[in-house]
Short mmCIF file of C-alpha atoms and ligand atoms in Angstrom, two decimals:
data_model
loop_
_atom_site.label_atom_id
_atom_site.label_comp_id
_atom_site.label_asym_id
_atom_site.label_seq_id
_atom_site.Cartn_x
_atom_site.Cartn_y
_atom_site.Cartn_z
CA UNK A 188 2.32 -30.31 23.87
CA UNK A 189 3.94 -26.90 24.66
CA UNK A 190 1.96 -23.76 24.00
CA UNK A 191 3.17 -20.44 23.38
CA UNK A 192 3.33 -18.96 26.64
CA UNK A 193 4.95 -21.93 28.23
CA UNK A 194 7.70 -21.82 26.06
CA UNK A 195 7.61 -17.69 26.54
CA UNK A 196 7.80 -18.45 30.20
CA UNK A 197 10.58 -20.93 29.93
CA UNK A 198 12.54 -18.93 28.26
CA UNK A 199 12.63 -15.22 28.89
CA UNK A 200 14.43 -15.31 32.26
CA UNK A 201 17.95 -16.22 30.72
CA UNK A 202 18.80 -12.17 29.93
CA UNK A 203 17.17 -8.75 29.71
CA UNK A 204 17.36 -9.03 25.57
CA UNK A 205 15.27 -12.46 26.19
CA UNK A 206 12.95 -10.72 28.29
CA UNK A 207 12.29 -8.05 26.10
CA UNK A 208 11.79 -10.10 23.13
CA UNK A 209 9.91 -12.68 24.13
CA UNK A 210 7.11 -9.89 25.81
CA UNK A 211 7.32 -8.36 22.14
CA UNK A 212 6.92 -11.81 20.91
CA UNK A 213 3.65 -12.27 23.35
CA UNK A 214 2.39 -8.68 22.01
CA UNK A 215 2.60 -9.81 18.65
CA UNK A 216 0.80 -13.14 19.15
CA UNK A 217 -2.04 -11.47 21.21
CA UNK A 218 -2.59 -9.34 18.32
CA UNK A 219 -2.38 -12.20 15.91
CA UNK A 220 -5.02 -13.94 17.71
CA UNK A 221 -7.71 -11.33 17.60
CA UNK A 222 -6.98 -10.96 13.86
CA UNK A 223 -8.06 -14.38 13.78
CA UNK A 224 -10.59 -13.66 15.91
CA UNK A 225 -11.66 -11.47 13.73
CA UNK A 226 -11.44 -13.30 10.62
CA UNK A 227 -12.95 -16.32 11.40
CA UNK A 228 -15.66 -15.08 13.72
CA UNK A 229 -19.40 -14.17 13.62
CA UNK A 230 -19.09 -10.56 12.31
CA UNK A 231 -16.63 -11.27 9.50
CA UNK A 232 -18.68 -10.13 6.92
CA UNK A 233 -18.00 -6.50 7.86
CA UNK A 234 -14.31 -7.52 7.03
CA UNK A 235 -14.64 -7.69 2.99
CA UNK A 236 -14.05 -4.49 1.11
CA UNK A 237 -12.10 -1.74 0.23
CA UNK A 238 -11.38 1.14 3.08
CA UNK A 239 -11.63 3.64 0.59
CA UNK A 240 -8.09 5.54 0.58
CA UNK A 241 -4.79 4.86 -0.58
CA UNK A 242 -1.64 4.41 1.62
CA UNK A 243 1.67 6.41 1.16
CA UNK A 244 2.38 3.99 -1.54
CA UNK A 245 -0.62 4.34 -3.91
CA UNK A 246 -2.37 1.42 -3.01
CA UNK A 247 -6.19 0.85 -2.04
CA UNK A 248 -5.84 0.20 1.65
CA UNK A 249 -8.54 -2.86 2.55
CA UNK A 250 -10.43 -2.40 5.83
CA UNK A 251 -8.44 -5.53 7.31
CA UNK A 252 -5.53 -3.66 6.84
CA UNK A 253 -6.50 -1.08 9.03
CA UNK A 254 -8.09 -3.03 11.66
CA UNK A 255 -4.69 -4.97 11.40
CA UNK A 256 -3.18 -1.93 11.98
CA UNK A 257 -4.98 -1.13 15.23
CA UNK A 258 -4.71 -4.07 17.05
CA UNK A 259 -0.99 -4.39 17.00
CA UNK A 260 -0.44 -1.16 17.84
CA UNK A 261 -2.83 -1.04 21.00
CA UNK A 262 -1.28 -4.19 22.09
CA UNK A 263 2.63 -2.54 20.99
CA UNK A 264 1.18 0.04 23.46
CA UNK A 265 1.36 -2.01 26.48
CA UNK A 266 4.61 -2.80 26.75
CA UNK A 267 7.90 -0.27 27.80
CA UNK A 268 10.02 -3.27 25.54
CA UNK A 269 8.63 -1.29 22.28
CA UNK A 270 9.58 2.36 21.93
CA UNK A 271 8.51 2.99 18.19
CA UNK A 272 7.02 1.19 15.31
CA UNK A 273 7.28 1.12 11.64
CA UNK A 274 4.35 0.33 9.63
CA UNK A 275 3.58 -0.32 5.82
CA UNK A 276 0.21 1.93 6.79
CA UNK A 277 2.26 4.98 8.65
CA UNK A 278 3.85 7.70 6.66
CA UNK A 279 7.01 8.05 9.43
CA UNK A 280 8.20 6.16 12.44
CA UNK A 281 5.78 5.97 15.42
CA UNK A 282 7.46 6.59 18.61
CA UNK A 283 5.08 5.35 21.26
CA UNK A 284 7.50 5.00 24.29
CA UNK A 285 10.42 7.43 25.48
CA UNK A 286 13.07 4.45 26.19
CA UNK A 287 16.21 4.37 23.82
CA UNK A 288 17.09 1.04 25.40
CA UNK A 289 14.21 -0.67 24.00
CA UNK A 290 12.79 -2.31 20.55
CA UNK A 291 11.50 -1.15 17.51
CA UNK A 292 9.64 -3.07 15.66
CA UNK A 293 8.62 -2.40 11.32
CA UNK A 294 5.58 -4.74 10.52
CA UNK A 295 3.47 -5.38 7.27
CA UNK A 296 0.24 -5.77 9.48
CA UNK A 297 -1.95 -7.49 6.49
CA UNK A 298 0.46 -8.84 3.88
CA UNK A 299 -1.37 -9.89 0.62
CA UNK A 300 -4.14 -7.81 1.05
CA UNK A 301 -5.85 -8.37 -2.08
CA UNK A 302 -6.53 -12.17 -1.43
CA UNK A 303 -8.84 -11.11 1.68
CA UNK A 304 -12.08 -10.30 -0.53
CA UNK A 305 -11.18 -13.60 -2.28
CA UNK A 306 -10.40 -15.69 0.82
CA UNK A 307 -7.11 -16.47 -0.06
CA UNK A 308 -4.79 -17.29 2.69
CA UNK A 309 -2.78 -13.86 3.84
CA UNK A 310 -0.53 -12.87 6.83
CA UNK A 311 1.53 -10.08 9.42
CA UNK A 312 5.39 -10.00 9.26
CA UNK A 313 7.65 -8.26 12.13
CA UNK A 314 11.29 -7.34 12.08
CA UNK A 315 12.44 -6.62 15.46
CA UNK A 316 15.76 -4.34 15.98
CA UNK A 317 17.45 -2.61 19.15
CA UNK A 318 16.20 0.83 18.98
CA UNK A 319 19.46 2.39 20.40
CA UNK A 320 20.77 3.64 16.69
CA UNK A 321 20.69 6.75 15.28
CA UNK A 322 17.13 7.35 12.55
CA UNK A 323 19.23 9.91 10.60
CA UNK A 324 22.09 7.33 9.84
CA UNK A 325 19.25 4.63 9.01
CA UNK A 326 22.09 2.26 7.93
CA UNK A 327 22.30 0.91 11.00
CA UNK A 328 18.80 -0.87 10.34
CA UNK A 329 20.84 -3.27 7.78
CA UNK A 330 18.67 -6.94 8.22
CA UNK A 331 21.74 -8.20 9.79
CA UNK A 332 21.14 -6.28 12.49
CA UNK A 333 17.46 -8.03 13.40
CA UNK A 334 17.10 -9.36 16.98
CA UNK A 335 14.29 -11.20 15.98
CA UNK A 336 11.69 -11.92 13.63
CA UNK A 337 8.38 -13.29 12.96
CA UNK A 338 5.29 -13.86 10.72
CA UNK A 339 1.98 -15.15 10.75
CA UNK A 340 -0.59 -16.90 8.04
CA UNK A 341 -4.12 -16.67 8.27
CA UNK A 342 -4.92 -19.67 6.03
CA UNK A 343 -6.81 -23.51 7.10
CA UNK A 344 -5.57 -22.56 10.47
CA UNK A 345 -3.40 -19.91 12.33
CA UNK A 346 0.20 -20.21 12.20
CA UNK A 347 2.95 -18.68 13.68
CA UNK A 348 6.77 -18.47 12.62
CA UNK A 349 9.56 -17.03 14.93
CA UNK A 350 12.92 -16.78 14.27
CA UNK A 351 15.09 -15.92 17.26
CA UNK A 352 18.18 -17.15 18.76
CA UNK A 353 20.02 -18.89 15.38
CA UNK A 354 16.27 -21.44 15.21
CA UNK A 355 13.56 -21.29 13.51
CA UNK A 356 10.14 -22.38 15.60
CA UNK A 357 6.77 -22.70 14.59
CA UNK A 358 3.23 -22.60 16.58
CA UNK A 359 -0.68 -23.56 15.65
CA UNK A 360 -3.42 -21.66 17.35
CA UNK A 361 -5.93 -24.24 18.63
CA UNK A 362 -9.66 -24.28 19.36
CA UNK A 363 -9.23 -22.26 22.22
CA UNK A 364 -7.29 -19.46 20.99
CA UNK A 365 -3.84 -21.16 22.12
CA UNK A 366 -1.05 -21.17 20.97
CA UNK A 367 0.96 -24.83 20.94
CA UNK A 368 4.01 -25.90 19.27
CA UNK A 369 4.10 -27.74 15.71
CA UNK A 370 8.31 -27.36 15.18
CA UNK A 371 10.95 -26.82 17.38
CA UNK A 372 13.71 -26.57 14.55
CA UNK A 373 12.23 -25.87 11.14
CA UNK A 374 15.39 -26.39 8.52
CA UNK A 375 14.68 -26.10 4.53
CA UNK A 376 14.37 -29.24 3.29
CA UNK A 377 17.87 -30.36 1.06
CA UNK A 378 15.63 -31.53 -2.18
CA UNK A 379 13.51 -28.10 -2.79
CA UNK A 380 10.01 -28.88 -4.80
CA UNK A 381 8.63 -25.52 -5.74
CA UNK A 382 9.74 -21.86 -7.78
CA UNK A 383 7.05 -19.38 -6.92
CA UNK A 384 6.80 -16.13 -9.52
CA UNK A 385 4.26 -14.03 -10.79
CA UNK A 386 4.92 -15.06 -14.53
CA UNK A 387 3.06 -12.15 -15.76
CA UNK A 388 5.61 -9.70 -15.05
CA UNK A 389 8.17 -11.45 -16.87
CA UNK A 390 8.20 -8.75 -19.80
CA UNK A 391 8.97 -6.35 -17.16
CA UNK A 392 12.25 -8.60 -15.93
CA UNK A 393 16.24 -8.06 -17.29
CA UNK A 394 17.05 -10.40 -19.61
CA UNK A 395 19.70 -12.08 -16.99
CA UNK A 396 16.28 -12.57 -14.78
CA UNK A 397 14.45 -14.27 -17.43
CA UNK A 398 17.17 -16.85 -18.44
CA UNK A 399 17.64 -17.36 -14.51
CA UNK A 400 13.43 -17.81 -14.65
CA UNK A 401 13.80 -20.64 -17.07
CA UNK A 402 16.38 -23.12 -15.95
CA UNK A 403 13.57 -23.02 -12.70
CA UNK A 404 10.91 -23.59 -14.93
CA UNK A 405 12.87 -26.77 -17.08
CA UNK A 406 14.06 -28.28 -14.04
CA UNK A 407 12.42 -31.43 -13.83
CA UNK A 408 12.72 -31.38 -9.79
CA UNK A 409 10.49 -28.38 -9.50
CA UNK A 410 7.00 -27.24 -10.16
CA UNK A 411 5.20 -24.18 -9.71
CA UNK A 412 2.78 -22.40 -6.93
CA UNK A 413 2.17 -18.75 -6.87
CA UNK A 414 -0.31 -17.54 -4.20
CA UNK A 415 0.62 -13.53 -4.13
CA UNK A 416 1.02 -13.56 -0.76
CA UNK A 417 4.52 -13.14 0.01
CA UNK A 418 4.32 -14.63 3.58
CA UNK A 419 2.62 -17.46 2.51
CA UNK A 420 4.64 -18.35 -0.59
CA UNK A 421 7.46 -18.33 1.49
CA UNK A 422 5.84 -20.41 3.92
CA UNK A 423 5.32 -23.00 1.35
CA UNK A 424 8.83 -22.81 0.09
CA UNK A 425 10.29 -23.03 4.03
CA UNK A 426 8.51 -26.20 4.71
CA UNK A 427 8.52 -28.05 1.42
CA UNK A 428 11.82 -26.57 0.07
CA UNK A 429 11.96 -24.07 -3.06
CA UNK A 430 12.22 -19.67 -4.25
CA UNK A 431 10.04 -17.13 -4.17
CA UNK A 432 10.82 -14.50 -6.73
CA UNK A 433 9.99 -11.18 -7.02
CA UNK A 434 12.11 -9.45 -9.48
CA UNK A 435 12.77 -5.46 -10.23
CA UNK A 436 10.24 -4.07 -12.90
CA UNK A 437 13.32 -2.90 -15.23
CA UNK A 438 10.85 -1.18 -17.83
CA UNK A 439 9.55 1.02 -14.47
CA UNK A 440 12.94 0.97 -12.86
CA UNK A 441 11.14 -0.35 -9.70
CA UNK A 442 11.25 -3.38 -7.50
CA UNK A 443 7.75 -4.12 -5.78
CA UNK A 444 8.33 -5.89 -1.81
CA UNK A 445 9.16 -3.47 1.12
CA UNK A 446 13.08 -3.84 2.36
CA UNK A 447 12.41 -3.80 6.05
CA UNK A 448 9.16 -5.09 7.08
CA UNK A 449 8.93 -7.87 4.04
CA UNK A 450 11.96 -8.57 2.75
CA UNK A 451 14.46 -8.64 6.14
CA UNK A 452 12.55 -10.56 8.45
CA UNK A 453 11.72 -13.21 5.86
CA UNK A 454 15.86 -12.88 4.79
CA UNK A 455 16.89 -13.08 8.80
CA UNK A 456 14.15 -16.46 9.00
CA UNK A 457 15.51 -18.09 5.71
CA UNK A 458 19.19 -17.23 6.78
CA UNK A 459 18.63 -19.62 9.75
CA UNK A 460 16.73 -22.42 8.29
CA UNK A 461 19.79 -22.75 5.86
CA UNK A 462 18.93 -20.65 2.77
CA UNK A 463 19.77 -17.57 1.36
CA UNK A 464 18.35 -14.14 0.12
CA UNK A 465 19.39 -11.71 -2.14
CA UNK A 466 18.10 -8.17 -3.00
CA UNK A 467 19.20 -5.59 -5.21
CA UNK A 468 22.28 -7.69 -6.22
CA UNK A 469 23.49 -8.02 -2.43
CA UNK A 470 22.74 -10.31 0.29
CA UNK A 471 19.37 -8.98 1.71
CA UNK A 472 20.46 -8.89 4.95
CA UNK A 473 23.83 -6.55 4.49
CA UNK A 474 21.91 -4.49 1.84
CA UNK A 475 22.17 -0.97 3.60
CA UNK A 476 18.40 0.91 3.76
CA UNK A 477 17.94 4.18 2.45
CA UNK A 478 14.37 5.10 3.76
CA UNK A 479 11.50 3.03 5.88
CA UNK A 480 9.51 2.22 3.11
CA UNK A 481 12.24 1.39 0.88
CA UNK A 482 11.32 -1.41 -1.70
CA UNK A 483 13.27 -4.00 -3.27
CA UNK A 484 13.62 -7.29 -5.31
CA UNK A 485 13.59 -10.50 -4.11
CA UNK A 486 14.94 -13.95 -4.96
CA UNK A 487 15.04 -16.04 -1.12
CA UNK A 488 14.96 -20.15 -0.83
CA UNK A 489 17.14 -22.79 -0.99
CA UNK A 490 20.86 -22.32 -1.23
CA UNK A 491 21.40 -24.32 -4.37
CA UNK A 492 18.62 -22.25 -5.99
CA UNK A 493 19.46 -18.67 -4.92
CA UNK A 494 21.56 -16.45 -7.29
CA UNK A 495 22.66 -12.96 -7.12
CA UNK A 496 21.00 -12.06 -10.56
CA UNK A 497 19.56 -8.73 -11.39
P1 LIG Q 782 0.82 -6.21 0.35
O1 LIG Q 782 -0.38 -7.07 0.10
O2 LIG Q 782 1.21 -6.12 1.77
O3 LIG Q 782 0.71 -4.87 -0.32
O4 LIG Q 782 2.09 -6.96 -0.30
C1 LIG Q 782 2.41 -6.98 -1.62
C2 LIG Q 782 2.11 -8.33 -2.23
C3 LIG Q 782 2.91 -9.50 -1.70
O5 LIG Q 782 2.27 -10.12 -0.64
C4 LIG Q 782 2.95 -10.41 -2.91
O6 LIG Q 782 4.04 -11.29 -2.91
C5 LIG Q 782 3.05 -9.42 -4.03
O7 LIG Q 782 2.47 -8.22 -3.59
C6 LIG Q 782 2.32 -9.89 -5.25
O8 LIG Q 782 2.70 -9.13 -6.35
P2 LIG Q 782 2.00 -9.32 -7.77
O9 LIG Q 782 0.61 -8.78 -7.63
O10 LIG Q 782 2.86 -8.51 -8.71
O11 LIG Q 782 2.01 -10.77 -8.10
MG1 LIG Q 783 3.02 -7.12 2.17
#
């Protein structure tokens, strides 16, 4: 069995990118592993519950999201490989190192936090990109452009997904707050079993989005699961085969997910294992961002069940 930092130590001395992102990688799972820590430990009690403010977007920020929040950056902190950091719960870019050469990194720290109070599996996603561009010509932060990405689930057990390097790997924590490797080469699976859409909104969809909605929903091969946690929806999907949809609100002219710290790094992940994403009627990953906290639609999964419908 390989854990984590084996495989971190086996393979960042091949080039100073490798080095870099497999110390950003390490940051990232530290942090992941006092979340867990957190979560499944004697205090969590103290975890349930409503912060009390809203974030830049409007929404009721949960205390986990904060504490999420905190303990990636103080561990993004350590390391000169991470000069700034976008954040679902920061207004504006965080610059925490002076280097140009180095790494930012945009996360969702808590994604799907409105499960927590219910104990409903949830997770982080990263999208890591060279840092060397220009913030006033933030086209250069197109999802093609990722290095690396990564999420975790908080669920039955930790998990952790990394996509680097054209593969797709996957990691368990263990008893002891290790790391160890479940799958060295995670491809989508050729016979997909699942659509995954918040049917509600579908008086809120285009008409084009609906039809699209239905052929999923007659075809025999398929059947549904919706969690409302994007990172673990698509987990499902990556492992078992299948879409996630979230579609633009065309009543409120307004798509829901976050461009570069949801939708990218789960594009960049699905891109490797084989599948495609689309967003805004492009391929997510050559869709050029306007702003940090840009949102978008979604439709990501299988190749033979991805369309480019609006
Ligand atoms: P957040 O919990 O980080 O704010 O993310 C938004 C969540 C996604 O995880 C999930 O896919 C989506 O919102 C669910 O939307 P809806 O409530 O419309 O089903
Ligand atoms: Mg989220």
């Amino acid at each position: 069995m390989i854990s984590l930092k084996d495989y971190i130590n086996q393979n960042s001395a091949n080039s100073d990118q490798d080095k870099a992102i497999f110390e950003i990688i390490n940051k990232i799972s530290d942090g992941v592993i006092q979340i867990s820590k957190l979560l499944y430990g004697i205090n969590s009690l103290d975890l349930f519950g409503k912060y009390g403010g809203e974030n830049i977007h409007g929404e009721e920020v949960e205390k986990l999201d904060l504490l999420a929040n905190d303990i990636f950056l103080e561990n993004f902190i350590q390391t000169e490989y991470i000069s700034a950091v976008v954040c679902e719960e920061l207004d504006d870019i965080k610059q925490i190192h002076g280097h140009d050469d180095s790494y930012l990194v945009m996360m969702d720290p808590l994604d799907g936090s409105s499960n927590v109070d219910v104990s409903v599996s949830i997770g982080s996603i990263f999208g890591v990109w060279e840092n060397n561009f220009d913030y006033s010509d933030f086209k250069s932060y197109k999802g093609s452009n990722l290095k690396m990405s990564m999420y975790a689930i908080y669920g039955p057990n930790t998990i952790l997904v990394i996509g680097y390097d054209s593969k797709v790997i996957s990691f368990i924590l263990d008893s002891e707050s290790k790391f160890v490797m479940l799958d060295q080469n995670i491809k989508l699976p050729l016979n997909p079993k699942y659509y995954s859409t918040n049917l509600s909104n579908n008086k809120n969809w285009s008409k084009d989005i609906q039809e699209y909605v239905d052929t999923l929903r007659i075809n025999e091969s398929l059947t549904q699961r919706y969690v409302g946690s994007l990172v673990v929806d698509f987990h499902r999907n990556l492992l078992k085969g299948g879409i996630h949809l979230n579609p633009k609100n065309v009543r409120m002219n307004k798509s829901k997910l976050r461009l570069m710290y949801e939708a990218n790094p789960l594009a960049y992940i699905i891109n490797i294992a084989g599948g495609k994403s689309f967003s805004e009627g492009v391929d997510t990953l050559e869709l050029e961002p306007e702003g940090i906290h840009q949102t978008v639609s979604l439709i990501i999964g299988n190749a033979n069940l991805t369309k480019n419908i609006e």
